[in-house]
Coordinates of C-alpha atoms in Angstrom, one line a residue:
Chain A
X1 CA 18.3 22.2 76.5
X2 CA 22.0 22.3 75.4
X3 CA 23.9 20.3 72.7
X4 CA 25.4 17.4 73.9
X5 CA 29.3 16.9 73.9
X6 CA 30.0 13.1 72.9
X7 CA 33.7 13.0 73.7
X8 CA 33.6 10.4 76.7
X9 CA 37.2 9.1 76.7
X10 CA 37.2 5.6 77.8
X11 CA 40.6 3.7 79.3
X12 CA 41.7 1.7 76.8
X13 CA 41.3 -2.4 77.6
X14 CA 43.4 -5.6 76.5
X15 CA 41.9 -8.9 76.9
X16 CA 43.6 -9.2 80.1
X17 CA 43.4 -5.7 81.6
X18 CA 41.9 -5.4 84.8
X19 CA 39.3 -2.5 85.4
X20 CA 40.5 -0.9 88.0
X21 CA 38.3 2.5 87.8
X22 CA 35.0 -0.4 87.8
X23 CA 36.8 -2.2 90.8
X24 CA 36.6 0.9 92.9
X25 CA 33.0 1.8 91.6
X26 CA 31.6 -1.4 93.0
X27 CA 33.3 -0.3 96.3
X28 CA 32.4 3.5 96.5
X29 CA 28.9 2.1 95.9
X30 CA 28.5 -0.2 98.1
X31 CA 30.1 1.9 100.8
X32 CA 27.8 4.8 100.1
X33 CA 24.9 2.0 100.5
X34 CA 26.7 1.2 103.6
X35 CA 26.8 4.8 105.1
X36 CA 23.2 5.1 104.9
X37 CA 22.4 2.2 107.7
X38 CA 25.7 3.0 109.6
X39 CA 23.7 1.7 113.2
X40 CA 23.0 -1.6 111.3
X41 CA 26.3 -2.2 109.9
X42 CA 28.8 -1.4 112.0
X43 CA 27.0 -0.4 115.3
X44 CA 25.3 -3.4 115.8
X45 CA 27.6 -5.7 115.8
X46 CA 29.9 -3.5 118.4
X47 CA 26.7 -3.4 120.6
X48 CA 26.4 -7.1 120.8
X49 CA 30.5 -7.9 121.0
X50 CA 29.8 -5.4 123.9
X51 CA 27.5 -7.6 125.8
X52 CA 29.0 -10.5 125.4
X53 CA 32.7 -9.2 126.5
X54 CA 31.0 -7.6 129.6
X55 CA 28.5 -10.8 130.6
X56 CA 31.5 -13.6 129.5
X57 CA 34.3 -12.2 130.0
X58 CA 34.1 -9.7 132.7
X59 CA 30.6 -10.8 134.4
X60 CA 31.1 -14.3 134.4
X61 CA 34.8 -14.6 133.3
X62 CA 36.0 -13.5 136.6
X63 CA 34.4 -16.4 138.5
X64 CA 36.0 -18.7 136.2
X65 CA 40.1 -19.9 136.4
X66 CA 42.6 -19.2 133.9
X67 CA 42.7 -21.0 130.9
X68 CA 46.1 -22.0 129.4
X69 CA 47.7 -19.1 131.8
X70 CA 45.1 -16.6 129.9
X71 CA 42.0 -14.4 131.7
X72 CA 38.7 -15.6 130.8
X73 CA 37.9 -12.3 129.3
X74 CA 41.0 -12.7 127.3
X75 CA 39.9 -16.1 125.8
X76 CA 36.6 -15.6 125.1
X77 CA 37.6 -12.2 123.4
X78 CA 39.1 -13.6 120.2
X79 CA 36.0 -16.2 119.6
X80 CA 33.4 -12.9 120.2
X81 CA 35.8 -11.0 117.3
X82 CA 35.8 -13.8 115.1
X83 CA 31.7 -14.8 115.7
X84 CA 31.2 -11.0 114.7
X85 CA 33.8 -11.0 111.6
X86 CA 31.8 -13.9 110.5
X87 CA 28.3 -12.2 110.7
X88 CA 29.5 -9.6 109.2
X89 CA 30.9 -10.7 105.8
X90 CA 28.2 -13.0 105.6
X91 CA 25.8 -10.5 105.6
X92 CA 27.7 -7.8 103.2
X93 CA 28.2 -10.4 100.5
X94 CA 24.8 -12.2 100.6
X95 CA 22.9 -9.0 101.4
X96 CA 24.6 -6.7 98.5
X97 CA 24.2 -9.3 96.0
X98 CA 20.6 -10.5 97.1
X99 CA 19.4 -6.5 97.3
X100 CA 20.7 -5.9 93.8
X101 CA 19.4 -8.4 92.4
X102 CA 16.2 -8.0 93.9
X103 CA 16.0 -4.4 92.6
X104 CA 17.3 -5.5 89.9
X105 CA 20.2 -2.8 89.9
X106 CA 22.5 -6.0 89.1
X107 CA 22.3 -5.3 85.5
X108 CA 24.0 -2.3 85.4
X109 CA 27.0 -4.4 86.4
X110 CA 26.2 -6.8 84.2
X111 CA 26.0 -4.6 81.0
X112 CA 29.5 -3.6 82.2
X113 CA 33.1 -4.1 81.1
X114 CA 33.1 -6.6 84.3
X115 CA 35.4 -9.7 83.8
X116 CA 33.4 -12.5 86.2
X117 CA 36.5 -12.6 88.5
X118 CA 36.3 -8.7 88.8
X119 CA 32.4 -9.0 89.9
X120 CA 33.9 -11.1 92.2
X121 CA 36.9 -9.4 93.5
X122 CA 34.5 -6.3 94.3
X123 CA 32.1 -8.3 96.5
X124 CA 35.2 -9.9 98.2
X125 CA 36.2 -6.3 98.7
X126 CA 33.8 -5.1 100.1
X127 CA 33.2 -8.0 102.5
X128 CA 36.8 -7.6 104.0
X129 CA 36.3 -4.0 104.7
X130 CA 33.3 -4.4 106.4
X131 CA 34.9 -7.1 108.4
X132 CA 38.0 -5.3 109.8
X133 CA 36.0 -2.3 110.6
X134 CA 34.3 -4.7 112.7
X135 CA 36.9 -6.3 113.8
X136 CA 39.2 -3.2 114.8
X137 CA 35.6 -1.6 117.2
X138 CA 35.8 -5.0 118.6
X139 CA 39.1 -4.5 119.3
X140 CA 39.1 -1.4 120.9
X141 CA 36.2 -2.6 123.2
X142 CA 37.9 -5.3 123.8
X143 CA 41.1 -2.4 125.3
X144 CA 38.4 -1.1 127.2
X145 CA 37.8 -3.8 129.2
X146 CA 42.1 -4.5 129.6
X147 CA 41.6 -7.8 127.2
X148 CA 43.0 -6.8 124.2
X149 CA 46.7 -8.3 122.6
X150 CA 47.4 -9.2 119.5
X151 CA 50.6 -11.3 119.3
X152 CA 51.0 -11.8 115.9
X153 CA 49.9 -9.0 113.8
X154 CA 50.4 -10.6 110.3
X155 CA 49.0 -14.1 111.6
X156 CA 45.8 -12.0 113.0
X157 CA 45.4 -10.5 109.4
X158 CA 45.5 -13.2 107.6
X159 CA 42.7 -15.2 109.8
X160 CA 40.6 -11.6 109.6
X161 CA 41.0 -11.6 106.0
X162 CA 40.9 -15.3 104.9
X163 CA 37.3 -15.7 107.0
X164 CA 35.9 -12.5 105.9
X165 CA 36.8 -14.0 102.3
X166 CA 35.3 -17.7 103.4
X167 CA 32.1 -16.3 104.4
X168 CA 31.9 -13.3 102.2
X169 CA 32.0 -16.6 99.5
X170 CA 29.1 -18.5 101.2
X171 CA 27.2 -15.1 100.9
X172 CA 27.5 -14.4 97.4
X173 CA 26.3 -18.2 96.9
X174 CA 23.4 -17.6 99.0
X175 CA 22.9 -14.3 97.3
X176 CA 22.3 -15.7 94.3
X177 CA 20.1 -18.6 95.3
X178 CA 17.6 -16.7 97.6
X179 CA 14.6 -16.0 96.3
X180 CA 13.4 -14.1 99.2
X181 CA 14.3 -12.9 102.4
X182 CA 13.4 -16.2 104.6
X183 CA 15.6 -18.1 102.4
X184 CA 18.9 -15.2 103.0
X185 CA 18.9 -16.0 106.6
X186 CA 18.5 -20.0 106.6
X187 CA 22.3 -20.5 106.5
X188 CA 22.8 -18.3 109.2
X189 CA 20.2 -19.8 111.5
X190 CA 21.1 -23.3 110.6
X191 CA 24.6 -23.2 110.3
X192 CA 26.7 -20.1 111.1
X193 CA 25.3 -19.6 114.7
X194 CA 25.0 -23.2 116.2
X195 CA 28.6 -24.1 114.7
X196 CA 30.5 -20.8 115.7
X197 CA 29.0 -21.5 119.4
X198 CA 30.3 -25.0 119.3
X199 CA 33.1 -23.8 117.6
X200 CA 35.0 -23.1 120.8
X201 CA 34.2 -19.4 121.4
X202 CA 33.4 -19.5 125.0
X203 CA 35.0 -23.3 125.8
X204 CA 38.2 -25.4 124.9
X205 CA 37.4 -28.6 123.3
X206 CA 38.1 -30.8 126.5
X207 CA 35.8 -28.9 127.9
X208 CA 33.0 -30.6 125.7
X209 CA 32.2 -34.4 126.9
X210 CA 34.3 -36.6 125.3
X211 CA 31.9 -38.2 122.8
X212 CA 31.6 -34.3 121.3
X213 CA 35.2 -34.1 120.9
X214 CA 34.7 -35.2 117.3
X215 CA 32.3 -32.8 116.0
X216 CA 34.3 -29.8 117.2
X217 CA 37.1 -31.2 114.9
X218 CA 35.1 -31.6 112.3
X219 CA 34.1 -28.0 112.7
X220 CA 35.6 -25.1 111.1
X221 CA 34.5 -22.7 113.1
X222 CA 37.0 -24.7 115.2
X223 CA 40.0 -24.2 113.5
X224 CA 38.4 -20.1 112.7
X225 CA 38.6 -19.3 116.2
X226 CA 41.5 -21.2 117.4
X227 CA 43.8 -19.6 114.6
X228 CA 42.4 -16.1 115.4
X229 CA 42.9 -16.8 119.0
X230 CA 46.3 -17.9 118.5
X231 CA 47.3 -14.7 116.7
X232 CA 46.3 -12.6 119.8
X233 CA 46.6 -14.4 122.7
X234 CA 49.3 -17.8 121.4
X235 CA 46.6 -20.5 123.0
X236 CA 45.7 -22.6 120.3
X237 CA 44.3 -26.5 120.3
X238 CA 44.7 -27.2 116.3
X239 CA 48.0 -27.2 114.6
X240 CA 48.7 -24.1 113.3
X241 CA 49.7 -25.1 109.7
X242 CA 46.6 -27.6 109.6
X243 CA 44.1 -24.7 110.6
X244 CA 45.5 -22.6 107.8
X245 CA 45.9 -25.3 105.2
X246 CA 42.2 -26.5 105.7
X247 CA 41.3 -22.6 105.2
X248 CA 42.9 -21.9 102.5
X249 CA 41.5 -25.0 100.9
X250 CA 38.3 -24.4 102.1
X251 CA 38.4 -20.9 100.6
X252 CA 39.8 -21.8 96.9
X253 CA 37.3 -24.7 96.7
X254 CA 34.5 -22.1 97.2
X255 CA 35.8 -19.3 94.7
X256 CA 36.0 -22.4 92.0
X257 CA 32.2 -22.6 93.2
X258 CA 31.4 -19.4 93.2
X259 CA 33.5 -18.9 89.7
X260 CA 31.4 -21.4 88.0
X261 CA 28.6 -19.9 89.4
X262 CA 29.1 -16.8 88.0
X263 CA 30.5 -17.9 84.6
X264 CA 27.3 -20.0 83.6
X265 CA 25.6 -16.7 85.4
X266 CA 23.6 -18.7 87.9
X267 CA 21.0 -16.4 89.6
X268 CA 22.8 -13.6 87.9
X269 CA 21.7 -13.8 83.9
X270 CA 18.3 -14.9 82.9
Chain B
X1 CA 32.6 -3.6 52.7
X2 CA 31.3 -1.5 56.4
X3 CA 30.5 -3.3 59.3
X4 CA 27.3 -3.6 60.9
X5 CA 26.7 -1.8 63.9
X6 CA 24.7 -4.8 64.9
X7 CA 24.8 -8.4 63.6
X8 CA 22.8 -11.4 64.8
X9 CA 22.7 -14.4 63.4
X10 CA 20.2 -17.6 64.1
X11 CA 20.2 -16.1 67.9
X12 CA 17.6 -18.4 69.9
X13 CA 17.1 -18.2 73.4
X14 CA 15.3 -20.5 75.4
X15 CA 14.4 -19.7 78.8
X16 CA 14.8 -22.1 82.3
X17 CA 11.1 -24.1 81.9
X18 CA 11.6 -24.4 77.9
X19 CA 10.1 -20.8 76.8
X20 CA 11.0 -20.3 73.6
X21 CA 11.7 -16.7 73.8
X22 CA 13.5 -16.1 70.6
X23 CA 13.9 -18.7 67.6
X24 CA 16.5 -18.5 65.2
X25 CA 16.8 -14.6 64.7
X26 CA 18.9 -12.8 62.2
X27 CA 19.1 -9.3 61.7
X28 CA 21.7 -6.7 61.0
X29 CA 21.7 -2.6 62.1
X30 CA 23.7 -0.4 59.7
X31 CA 26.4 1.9 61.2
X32 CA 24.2 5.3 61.7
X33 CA 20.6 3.8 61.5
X34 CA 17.8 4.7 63.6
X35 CA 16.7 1.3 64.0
X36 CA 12.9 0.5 65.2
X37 CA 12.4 -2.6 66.5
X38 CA 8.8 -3.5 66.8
X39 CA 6.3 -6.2 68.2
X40 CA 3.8 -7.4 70.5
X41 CA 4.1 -8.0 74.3
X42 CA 5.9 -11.5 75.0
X43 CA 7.4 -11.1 70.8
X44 CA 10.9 -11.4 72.4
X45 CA 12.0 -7.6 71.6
X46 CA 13.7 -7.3 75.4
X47 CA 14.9 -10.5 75.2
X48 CA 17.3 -10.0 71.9
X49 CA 18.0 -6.6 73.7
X50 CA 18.9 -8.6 77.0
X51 CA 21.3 -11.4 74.9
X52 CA 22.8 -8.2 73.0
X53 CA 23.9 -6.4 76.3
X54 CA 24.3 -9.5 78.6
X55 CA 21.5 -9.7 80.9
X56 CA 20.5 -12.9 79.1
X57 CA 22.8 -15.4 77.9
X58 CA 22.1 -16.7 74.5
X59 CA 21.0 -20.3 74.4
X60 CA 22.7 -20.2 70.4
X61 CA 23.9 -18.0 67.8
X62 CA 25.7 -15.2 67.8
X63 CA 25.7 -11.8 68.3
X64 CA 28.4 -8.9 66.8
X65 CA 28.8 -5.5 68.0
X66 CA 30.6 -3.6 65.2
X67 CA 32.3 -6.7 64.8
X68 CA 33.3 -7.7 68.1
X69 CA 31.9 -10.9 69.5
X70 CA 29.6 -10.3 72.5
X71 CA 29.7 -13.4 73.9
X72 CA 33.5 -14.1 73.7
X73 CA 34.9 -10.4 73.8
X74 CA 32.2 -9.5 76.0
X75 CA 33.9 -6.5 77.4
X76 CA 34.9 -4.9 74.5
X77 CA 31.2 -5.1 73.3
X78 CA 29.8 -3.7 76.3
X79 CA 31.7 -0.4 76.1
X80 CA 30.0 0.1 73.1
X81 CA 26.5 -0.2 73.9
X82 CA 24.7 2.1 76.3
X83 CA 21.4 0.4 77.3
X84 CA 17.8 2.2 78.4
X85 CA 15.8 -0.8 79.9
X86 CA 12.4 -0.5 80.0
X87 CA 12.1 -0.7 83.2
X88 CA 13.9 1.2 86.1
X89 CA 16.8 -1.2 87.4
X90 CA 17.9 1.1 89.7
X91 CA 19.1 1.7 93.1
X92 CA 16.3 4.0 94.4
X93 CA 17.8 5.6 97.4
X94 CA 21.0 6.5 95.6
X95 CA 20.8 10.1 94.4
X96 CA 20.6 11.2 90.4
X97 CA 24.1 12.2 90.4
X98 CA 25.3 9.1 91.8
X99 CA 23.2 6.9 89.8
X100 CA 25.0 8.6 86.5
X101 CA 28.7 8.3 88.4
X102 CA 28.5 4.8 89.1
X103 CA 27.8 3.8 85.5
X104 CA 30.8 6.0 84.4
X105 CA 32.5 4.4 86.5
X106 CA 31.7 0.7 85.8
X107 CA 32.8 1.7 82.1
X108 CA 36.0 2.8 83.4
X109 CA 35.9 6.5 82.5
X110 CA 38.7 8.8 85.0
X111 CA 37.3 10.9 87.4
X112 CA 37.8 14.1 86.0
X113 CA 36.3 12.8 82.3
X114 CA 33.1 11.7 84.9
X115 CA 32.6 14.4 86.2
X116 CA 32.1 16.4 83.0
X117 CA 30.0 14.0 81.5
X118 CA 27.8 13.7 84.5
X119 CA 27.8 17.9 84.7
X120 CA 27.3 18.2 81.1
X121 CA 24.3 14.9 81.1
X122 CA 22.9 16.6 84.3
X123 CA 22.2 19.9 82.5
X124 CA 21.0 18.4 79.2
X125 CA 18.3 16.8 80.6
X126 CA 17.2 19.5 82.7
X127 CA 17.6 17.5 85.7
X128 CA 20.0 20.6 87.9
X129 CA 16.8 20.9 90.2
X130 CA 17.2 17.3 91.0
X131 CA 20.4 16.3 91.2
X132 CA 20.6 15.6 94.9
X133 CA 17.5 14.3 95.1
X134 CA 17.1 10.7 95.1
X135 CA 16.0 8.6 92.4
X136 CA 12.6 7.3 94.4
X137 CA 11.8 10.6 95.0
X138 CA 10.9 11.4 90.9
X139 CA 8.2 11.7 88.9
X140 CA 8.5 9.4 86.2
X141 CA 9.2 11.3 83.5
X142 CA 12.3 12.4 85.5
X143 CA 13.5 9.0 86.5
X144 CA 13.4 8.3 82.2
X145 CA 15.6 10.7 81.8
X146 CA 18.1 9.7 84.4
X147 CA 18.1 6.3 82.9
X148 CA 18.7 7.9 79.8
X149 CA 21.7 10.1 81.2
X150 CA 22.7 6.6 83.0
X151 CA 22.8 5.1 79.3
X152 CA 24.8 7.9 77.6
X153 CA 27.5 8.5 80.5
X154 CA 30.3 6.5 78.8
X155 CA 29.5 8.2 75.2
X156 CA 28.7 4.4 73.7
X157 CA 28.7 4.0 69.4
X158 CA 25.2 1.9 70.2
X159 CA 22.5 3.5 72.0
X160 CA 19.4 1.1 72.8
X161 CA 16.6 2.3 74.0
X162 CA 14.0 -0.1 75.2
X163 CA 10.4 1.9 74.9
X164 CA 12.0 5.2 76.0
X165 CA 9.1 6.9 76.4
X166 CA 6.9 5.0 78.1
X167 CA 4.8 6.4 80.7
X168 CA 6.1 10.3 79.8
X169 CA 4.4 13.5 79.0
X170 CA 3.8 14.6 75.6
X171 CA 5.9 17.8 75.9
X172 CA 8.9 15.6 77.4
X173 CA 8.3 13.1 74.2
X174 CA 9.2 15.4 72.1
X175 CA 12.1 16.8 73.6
X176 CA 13.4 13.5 73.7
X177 CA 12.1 12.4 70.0
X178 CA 14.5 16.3 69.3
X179 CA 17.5 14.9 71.5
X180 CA 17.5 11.6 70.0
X181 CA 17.3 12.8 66.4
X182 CA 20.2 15.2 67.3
X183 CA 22.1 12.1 68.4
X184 CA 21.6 10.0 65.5
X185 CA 22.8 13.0 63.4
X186 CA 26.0 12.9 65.5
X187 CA 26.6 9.2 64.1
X188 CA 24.9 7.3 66.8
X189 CA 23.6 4.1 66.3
X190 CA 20.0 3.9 67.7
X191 CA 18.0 1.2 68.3
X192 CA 14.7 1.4 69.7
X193 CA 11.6 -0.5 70.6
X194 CA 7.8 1.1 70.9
X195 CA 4.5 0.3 71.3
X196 CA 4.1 4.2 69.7
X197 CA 4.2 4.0 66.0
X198 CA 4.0 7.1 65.8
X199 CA 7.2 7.5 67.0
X200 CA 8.7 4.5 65.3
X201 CA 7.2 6.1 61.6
X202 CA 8.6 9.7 62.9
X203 CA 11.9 8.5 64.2
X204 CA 13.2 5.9 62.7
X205 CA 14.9 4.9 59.0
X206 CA 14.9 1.0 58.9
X207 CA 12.1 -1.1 61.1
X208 CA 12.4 -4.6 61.9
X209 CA 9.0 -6.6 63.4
X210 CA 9.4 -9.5 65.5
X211 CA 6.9 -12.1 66.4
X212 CA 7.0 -14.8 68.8
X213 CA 10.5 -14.9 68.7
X214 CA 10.9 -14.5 65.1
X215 CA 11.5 -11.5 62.4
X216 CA 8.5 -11.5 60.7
X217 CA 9.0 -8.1 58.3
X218 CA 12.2 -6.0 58.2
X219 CA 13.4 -3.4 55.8
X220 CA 13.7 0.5 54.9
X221 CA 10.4 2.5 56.6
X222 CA 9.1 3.9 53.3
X223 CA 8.4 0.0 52.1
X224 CA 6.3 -0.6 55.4
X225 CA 4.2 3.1 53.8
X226 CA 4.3 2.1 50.4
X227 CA 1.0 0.0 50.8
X228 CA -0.7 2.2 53.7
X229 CA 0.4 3.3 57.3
X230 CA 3.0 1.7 59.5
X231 CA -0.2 0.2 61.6
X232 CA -1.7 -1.8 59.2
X233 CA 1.7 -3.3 58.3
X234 CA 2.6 -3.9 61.9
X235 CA -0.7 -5.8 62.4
X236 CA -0.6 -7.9 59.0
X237 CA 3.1 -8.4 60.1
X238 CA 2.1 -10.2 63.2
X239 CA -0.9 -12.0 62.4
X240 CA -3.4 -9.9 63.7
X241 CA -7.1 -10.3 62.8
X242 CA -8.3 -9.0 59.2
X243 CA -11.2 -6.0 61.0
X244 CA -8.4 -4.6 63.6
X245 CA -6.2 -4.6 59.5
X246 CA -9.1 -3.2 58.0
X247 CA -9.7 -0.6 61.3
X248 CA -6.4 0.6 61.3
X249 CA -6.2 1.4 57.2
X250 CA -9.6 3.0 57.2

C-alpha cells in the first residue's frame, strides 16, 4: 500500500455560502440512481400518457364535440400531461427520500456541510427535472397524434414547475413519515388519483352535476389542470391570477412545513 | 492554551420513548490523540458519535469541534470530521468509485481535487480491482475499506472510526491498525470505538469508558496498565461481575 497524500483542498464557506459543488452532488446522484430504472421513470409514464391520448383523445375524442372551439384530443391532452407531471414528482421526492432513508444512505448527507434549505433545494431539483422530462415525451406524443400547442411558453413553465415543486413537497413529507412501503403509496391512492380525475382532466366543471360543482372548486387539481391547460390551449374555467395565487400559496405554506420538518429533523435525525 | 480537538460538555441525549441514551457526558480529545472510546453494547458510544456528526440531535449540552459549535455552526464542524459508521449506510448498487465521489462532493471539494483523492484513496486501499464493481457486490472486508476511503475523501482534522474492523480478516487488521497509525502520525485526530482491546491497548494513547450513558473511567492508557491489563480495567470500569474480573487478570 502507498502513503497517503492529505492535501484535500476544501472550498472555503461563510455562514451564508451556498454549496454549490454539494447541490450538484445530490443531483448527479440521484440521476445516476435514476438511469439505472430508466423504463420505470421515464418510460412508464410515456406509456400510460400514450394510452390515454389514443383511447380519450383520439378513440373516444373524435365522437365527442368541441369544447370551447378546441378538439377533444386537444383538451384532454393538457390534464393527461399534468396527471403524469404530478405522478412523477411525487414519486421522485417521496421515493429518494424514503429509499435513503431506508438504506440508511441519508446520513452521508446528513454528516455534510448541508444547510436544511440546501437538502431541500436538491430534492426540489431533482423532482422538477424528472417532471419536465416527463412532461416534454408527453409532449411530443402529444405532436404525434397533431394535439400539441403551447400558447404561452413562460405561463406553461411556470405551472410545470410550480406543481412539480407542490408535489415534489408532499413527497418529501411523505418520505419522511413512511415507515414502509404501504404507507409511500397511501397519498397517492387516496388522494392524488381520485382528485386529479375529478380535477377536470377529461371534463369541464359544468359537465359535473350541479351539486359537484363545489368540490371541483375546492379542488386543486382544478386550478393544476386548468392553468396548465390555459398555457397550451387559452381555455381556462378559473381566473388565471386566482389559480396562480392559490399555488403559489399553496406551495410556500408547504416548504414552511417541510422547513420545520427538516430543521427539528423529523424522520431525518434520531 | 490549545484547543481540543473534541469538547463535550454535559451532552445527554434522550431518545423518542424516554431512552436515556446518554446522561450528562463530558469529555475532551486532544489535538493529535488516538482516542479509544470503549464500552458495552447499548453504553451510548454510537450515540455520542451520532450527536458529534449530526445523525442525532442532542437532547442538551454541547458539543465543540476544535472549537466550533456543532450544533450552531454545524457546517463548519462537519468539514472537519470524516465519519466510519459501524454499519454500512450505503447505497449498494452505486459503484466504489461513486460511493467515494459523492462524499467529495457533498463536502464541496472541485472536481479535479476529487478526482485525485478518489484515485489516490482507490489505490491505497488496494481497492483498483474493484472500483467498478458495485458496493453489494464485496466481501466485507472490502466494503470496510470503501467506508473508510468514503470517510477520508475530504482529508478531515477528525477521523472517527466506529468499530473499524469489525467483521475483517486478521491480515486486513493489521494493515489498517499500519494505515491508521501512519495517519495519526500525520496529525490526525482519531477517535475510535472497539469491542477489540487489543486493538484499543495497541493503538491508542488516551482511552475513555462509557457506561450506560455515562464516562465511567478516562485517562492516559498506561494508567488503565498500571494495575493489570486493559480487560480487567474495562470490566471493573463497567460493573462487571468480580469472577469474569478475576478471569480476565489471571
Amino acid at each position: 500500500m502507498s502513503t497517503i497524500d492529505n492535501t484535500a483542498e476544501l472550498t472555503p464557506m461563510s455562514p451564508i455560502s451556498i454549496n454549490w459543488i454539494g447541490l450538484w452532488t445530490i443531483i448527479r446522484r440521484e440521476m445516476s440512481r435514476l438511469m439505472r430504472v430508466p423504463t420505470q421513470a421515464f418510460v412508464a409514464p410515456w406509456i400510460s400518457a400514450l394510452m390515454f391520448i389514443f383511447v380519450f383523445g383520439y378513440v373516444v375524442g373524435t365522437r365527442i364535440a368541441t369544447i370551447g372551439g378546441h378538439r377533444y384530443i386537444e383538451f384532454v391532452l393538457p390534464g393527461i400531461l399534468m396527471l403524469n407531471v404530478v405522478n412523477a414528482a411525487f414519486l421522485q421526492s417521496s421515493s429518494q427520500i424514503y429509499f435513503q432513508r431506508f438504506l440508511r444512505y441519508i446520513e452521508e448527507v446528513l454528516v455534510a456541510p448541508f444547510s436544511h434549505i440546501e437538502m431541500i433545494v436538491g430534492l426540489l431539483a431533482m423532482t422538477v427535472v424528472r417532471s419536465v422530462i416527463t412532461a416534454v415525451g408527453i409532449l411530443l406524443i402529444g405532436a404525434a397524434f397533431g394535439a400539441t400547442s403551447v400558447s404561452g411558453i413562460v405561463e406553461f413553465l411556470f405551472w410545470i414547475v410550480a406543481v412539480s415543486i407542490i408535489f415534489g413537497l408532499l413527497g418529501i413529507i411523505i418520505g419522511l413519515w413512511a415507515n414502509n412501503f404501504e404507507q409511500l403509496t397511501m397519498l397517492n391512492i387516496f388522494f392524488i388519483t381520485p382528485l386529479s380525475f375529478v380535477g377536470g382532466v377529461f371534463n369541464t366543471v359544468h359537465m359535473l352535476p350541479g351539486w359537484l360543482h363545489w368540490i371541483a372548486w375546492a379542488n386543486p387539481f382544478f386550478y393544476f389542470i386548468n392553468g396548465i391547460r390555459h398555457s397550451m390551449i387559452g381555455f381556462t374555467e378559473t381566473p388565471e391570477l386566482l389559480a396562480a395565487g392559490l399555488t403559489l400559496g399553496l406551495m410556500v405554506v408547504l416548504l414552511a412545513v417541510v422547513w420545520k420538518l427538516f430543521s427539528i429533523g423529523y424522520g431525518l435525525r434520531e | 492554551m490549545t484547543t481540543p480537538a473534541v469538547s463535550i460538555s454535559h451532552l445527554r441525549k434522550v431518545y423518542r420513548g424516554g431512552t436515556v441514551a446518554v446522561d450528562d457526558l463530558s469529555m475532551q480529545i486532544a489535538p493529535g490523540d488516538f482516542f479509544g472510546f470503549l464500552g458495552p453494547n447499548g453504553a451510548g458510544k454510537s450515540t455520542t458519535i451520532h450527536c458529534m456528526t449530526g445523525i442525532a440531535k442532542p437532547t442538551s449540552g454541547k458539543i465543540e469541534i476544535f472549537g466550533i459549535d456543532a450544533v450552531k455552526d454545524y457546517r463548519e464542524a462537519r468539514r472537519l470530521i470524516g465519519l466510519s459508521p459501524q454499519e454500512f449506510n450505503v447505497d449498494t448498487f452505486a459503484k466504489v468509485t461513486q460511493i467515494i465521489d459523492w462524499m467529495g462532493g457533498y463536502f464541496g471539494l472541485r472536481a479535479a481535487e476529487r478526482k485525485a483523492r478518489v484515485e489516490m484513496l482507490i489505490d491505497r486501499f488496494e481497492l483498483g480491482p474493484h472500483a467498478k464493481k458495485q458496493f453489494r457486490e464485496l466481501s466485507g472486508g472490502l466494503k470496510r475499506r470503501v467506508i473508510l476511503a468514503r470517510a477520508l475523501v475530504h482529508d478531515p482534522k477528525l477521523l472517527i472510526l466506529d468499530e473499524p474492523t469489525a467483521g475483517v480478516d486478521v491480515e486486513l487488521r493489521r494493515d489498517l491498525w499500519r494505515y491508521l497509525q501512519e495517519l495519526n502520525r500525520d496529525g490526525k485526530t482519531i477517535l475510535l470505538t472497539s469491542h477489540y482491546l487489543e486493538e484499543i491497548e495497541r493503538l491508542c494513547r488516551t482511552i475513555s469508558i462509557i457506561n450506560d450513558g455515562k464516562i465511567v473511567r478516562e485517562g492516559p492508557k498506561a494508567e488503565f496498565l498500571l494495575t493489570g491489563d486493559l480487560e480487567a480495567a474495562y470490566l471493573t470500569a463497567t460493573g462487571a461481575e468480580p469472577d469474569h474480573i478475576e478471569g480476565a487478570a489471571a
